[in-house]
CSV table of C-alpha atoms in Angstrom, one decimal:
chain,number,residue,atom,x,y,z
G,1,MET,CA,6.6,-26.5,-3.7
G,2,ASP,CA,6.0,-23.5,-2.3
G,3,SER,CA,2.3,-22.9,-0.5
G,4,ASN,CA,1.9,-19.6,-1.0
G,5,LEU,CA,1.6,-18.2,-4.1
G,6,GLU,CA,4.2,-15.4,-4.4
G,7,SER,CA,3.2,-14.1,-7.6
G,8,PHE,CA,-0.5,-13.5,-6.7
G,9,ALA,CA,-1.7,-9.7,-5.2
G,10,CYS,CA,-5.0,-10.7,-3.7
G,11,LEU,CA,-7.1,-7.2,-3.0
G,12,TRP,CA,-10.3,-7.3,-1.4
G,13,LEU,CA,-12.9,-3.9,-1.8
G,14,ASP,CA,-15.6,-4.6,0.8
G,15,ARG,CA,-17.1,-1.3,3.1
G,16,SER,CA,-17.2,-4.0,6.0
G,17,VAL,CA,-13.7,-5.7,5.6
G,18,ASN,CA,-12.1,-4.9,8.2
G,19,SER,CA,-14.8,-4.4,10.7
G,20,THR,CA,-16.3,-7.7,11.0
G,21,GLU,CA,-15.5,-10.7,12.8
G,22,ASP,CA,-15.9,-12.9,9.8
G,23,ASN,CA,-14.0,-10.9,7.3
G,24,ILE,CA,-11.3,-10.7,9.8
G,25,GLN,CA,-11.3,-14.7,10.7
G,26,THR,CA,-11.2,-14.7,6.4
G,27,GLN,CA,-8.3,-12.2,6.0
G,28,LYS,CA,-6.1,-14.8,8.5
G,29,GLU,CA,-7.2,-17.9,6.7
G,30,LEU,CA,-6.2,-16.4,3.2
G,31,ARG,CA,-3.0,-14.7,4.2
G,32,GLN,CA,-2.1,-18.7,4.8
G,33,VAL,CA,-2.1,-19.2,1.2
G,34,ILE,CA,-1.7,-16.1,-0.4
G,35,ASN,CA,1.2,-13.3,1.2
G,36,HIS,CA,0.0,-10.4,-0.2
G,37,LEU,CA,-3.4,-9.5,1.0
G,38,ARG,CA,-4.4,-5.8,1.1
G,39,THR,CA,-7.9,-4.5,2.2
G,40,PHE,CA,-9.7,-1.7,0.8
G,41,ASP,CA,-13.1,-0.2,2.1
G,42,ASN,CA,-12.5,2.8,-0.7
G,43,ILE,CA,-12.9,2.3,-4.3
G,44,SER,CA,-10.4,4.8,-5.5
G,45,GLU,CA,-8.1,3.2,-3.3
G,46,CYS,CA,-8.2,0.2,-4.6
G,47,GLU,CA,-8.3,1.2,-8.6
G,48,GLN,CA,-4.9,3.2,-7.4
G,49,CYS,CA,-3.1,0.3,-6.3
G,50,ILE,CA,-4.7,-2.2,-9.0
G,51,ARG,CA,-2.9,0.2,-12.0
G,52,GLN,CA,0.1,0.3,-9.5
G,53,ILE,CA,0.9,-3.5,-10.2
G,54,THR,CA,3.3,-4.6,-12.9
G,55,LYS,CA,4.4,-8.2,-11.8
G,56,GLU,CA,2.2,-9.7,-9.8
G,57,LYS,CA,-1.9,-11.3,-11.0
G,58,VAL,CA,-4.2,-9.7,-9.3
G,59,VAL,CA,-6.9,-11.9,-7.5
G,60,LEU,CA,-10.3,-9.3,-6.2
G,61,ILE,CA,-12.8,-10.1,-4.0
G,62,VAL,CA,-16.0,-7.9,-4.1
G,63,ALA,CA,-18.5,-8.0,-1.9
């Protein structure tokens, strides 16, 4: 069984998603299980991405 969840897109919306060491470390850990991880600090960009996803299930992290 493939340990990476290929059919899932993980989207993380948070103003500080790329600016704290804790968040960056969490991103590394998430990428070990989900290859498709996208981070957003802008709600409009995140919404646009969600609307374009057609074949994957979405896991949305909002903080």
